[in-house]
PDB file of C-alpha atoms in Angstrom:
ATOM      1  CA  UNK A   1      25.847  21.333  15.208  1.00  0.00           C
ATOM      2  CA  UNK A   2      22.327  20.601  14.730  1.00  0.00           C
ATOM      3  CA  UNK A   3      21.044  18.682  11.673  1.00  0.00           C
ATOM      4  CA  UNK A   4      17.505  16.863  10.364  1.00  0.00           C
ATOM      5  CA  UNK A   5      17.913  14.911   7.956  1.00  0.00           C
ATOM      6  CA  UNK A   6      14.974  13.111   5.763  1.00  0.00           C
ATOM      7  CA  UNK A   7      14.873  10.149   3.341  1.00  0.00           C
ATOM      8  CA  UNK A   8      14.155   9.115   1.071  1.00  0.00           C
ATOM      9  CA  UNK A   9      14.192  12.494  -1.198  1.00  0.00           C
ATOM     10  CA  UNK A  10      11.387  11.690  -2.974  1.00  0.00           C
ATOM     11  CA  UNK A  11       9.483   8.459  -3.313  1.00  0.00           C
ATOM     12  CA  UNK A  12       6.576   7.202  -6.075  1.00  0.00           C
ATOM     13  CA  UNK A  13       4.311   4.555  -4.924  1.00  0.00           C
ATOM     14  CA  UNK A  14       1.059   2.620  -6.396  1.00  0.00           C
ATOM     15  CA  UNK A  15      -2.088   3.967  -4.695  1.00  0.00           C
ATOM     16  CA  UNK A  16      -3.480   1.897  -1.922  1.00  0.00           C
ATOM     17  CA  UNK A  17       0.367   0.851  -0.505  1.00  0.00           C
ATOM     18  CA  UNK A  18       2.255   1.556   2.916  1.00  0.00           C
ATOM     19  CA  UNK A  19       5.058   3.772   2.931  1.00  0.00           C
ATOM     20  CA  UNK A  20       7.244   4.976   5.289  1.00  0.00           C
ATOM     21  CA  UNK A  21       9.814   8.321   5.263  1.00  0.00           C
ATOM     22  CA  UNK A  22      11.827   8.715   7.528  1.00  0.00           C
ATOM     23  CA  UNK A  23      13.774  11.244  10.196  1.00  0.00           C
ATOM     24  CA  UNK A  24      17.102  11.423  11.300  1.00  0.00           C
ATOM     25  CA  UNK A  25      18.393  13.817  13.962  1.00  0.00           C
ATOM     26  CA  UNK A  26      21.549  15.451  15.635  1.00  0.00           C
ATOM     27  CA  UNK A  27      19.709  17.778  18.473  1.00  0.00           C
ATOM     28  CA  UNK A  28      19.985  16.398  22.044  1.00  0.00           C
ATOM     29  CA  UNK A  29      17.857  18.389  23.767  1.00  0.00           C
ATOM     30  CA  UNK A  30      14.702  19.588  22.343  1.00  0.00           C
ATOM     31  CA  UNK A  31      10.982  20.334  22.763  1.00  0.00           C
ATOM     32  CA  UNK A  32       8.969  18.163  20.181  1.00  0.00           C
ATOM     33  CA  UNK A  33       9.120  16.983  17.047  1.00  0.00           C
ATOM     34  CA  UNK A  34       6.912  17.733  14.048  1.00  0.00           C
ATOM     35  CA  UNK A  35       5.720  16.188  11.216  1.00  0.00           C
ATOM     36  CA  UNK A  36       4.223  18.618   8.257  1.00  0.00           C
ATOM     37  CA  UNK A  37       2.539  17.853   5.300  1.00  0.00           C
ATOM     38  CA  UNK A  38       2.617  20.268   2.312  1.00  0.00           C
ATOM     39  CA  UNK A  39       0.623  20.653  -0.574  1.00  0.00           C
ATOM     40  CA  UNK A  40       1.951  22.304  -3.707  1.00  0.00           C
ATOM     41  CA  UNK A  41       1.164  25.846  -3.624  1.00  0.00           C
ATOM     42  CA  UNK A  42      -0.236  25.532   0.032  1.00  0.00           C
ATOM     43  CA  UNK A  43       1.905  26.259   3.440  1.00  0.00           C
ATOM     44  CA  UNK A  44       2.649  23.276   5.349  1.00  0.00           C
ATOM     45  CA  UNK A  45       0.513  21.442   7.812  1.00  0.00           C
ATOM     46  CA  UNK A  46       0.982  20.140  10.771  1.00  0.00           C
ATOM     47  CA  UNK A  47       0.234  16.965  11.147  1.00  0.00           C
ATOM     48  CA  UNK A  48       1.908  15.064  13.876  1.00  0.00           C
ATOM     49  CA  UNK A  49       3.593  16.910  17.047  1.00  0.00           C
ATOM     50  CA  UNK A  50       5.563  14.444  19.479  1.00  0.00           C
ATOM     51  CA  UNK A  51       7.117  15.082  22.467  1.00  0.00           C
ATOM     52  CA  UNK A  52      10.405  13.348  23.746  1.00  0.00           C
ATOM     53  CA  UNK A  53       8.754  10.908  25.363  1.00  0.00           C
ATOM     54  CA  UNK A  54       6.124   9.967  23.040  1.00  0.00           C
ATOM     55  CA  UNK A  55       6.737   6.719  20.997  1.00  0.00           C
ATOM     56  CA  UNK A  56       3.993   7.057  18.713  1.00  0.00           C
ATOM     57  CA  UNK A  57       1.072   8.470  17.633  1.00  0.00           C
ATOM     58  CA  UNK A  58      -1.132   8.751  14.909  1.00  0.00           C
ATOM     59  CA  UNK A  59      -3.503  10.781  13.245  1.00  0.00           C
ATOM     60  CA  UNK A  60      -5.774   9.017  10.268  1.00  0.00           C
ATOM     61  CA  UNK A  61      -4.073   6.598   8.158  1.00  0.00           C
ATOM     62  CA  UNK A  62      -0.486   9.040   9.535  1.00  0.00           C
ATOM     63  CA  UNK A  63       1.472   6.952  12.341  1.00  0.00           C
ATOM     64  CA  UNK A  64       4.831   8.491  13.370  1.00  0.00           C
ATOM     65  CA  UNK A  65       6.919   7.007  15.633  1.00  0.00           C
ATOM     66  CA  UNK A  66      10.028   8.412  17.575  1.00  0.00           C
ATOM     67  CA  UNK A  67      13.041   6.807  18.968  1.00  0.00           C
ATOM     68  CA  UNK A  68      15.113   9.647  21.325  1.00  0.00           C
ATOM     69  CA  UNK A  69      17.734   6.987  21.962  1.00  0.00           C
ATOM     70  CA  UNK A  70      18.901   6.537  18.273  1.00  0.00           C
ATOM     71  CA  UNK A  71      17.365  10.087  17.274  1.00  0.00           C
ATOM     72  CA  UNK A  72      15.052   8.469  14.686  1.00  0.00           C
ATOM     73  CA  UNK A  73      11.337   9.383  13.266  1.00  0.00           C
ATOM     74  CA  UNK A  74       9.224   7.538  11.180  1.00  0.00           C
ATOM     75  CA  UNK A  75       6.062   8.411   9.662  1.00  0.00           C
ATOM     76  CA  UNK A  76       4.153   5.721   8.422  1.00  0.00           C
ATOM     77  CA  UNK A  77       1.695   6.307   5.611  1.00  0.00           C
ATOM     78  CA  UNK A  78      -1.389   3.615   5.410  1.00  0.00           C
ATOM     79  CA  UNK A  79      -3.357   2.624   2.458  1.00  0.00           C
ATOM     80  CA  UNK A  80      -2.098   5.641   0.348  1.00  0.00           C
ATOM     81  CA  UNK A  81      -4.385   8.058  -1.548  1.00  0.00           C
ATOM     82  CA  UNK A  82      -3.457  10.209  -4.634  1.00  0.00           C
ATOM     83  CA  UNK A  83      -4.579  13.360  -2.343  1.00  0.00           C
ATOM     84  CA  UNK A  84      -1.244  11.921   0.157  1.00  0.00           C
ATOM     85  CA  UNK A  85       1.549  13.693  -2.930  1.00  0.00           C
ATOM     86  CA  UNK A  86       2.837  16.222  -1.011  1.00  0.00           C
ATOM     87  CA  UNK A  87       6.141  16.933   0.311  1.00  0.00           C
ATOM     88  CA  UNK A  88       6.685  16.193   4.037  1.00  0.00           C
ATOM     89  CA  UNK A  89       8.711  18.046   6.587  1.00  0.00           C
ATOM     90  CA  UNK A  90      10.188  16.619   9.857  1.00  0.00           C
ATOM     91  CA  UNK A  91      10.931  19.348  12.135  1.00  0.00           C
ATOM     92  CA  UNK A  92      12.770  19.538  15.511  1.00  0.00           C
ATOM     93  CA  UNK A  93      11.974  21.897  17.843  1.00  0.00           C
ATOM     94  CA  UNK A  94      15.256  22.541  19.595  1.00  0.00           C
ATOM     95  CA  UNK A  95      15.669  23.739  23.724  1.00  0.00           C
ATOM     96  CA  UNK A  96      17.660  26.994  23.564  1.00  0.00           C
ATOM     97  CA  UNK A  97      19.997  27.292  26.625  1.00  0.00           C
ATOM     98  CA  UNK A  98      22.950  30.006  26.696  1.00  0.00           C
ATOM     99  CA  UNK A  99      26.409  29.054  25.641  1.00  0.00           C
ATOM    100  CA  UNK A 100      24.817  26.976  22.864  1.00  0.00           C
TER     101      UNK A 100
END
């Protein structure tokens, strides 16, 4: 069975200040991994798209990094902004083959 799972739920920090949220995953196989950002009352956003063998890669002050051995994501937020409360969505983009 496939799962995603994210932590923490939710997480308050001072403006200015790191953070980090991170990515757990069951799929074996898949075709990338996304990271979206969404606003309330907006769609979400992409953000970050990594393949399997990216390790990391960044966009702005958003760094996410992937581990396929231990099926981990990270997404590292720098020097926080009030405009960065949103909720964020990991995503994996799983490779459909028959019988599964």
């Amino acid at each position: 069975k496939n799962q995603v799972e994210q932590s923490p739920q939710s997480l308050v920090i001072l403006e200015g200040k790191n953070c980090t949220l991170q990515c757990n995953y069951t799929v074996t196989s898949f075709n990338n991994l996304r990271w979206y950002k969404q606003d309330t009352g907006k769609g979400p956003a992409t953000l970050i798209i990594m393949t399997f063998s990216e390790n990391t890669k960044s966009n702005g002050r958003y760094t996410a990094t992937l581990d396929a051995n231990t099926k981990q994501s990270s997404l590292h937020i720098t020097a926080s902004q009030l405009s960065d409360s949103a909720s964020y969505i990991c995503v994996v983009s799983a490779l459909w083959s028959p019988g599964t």
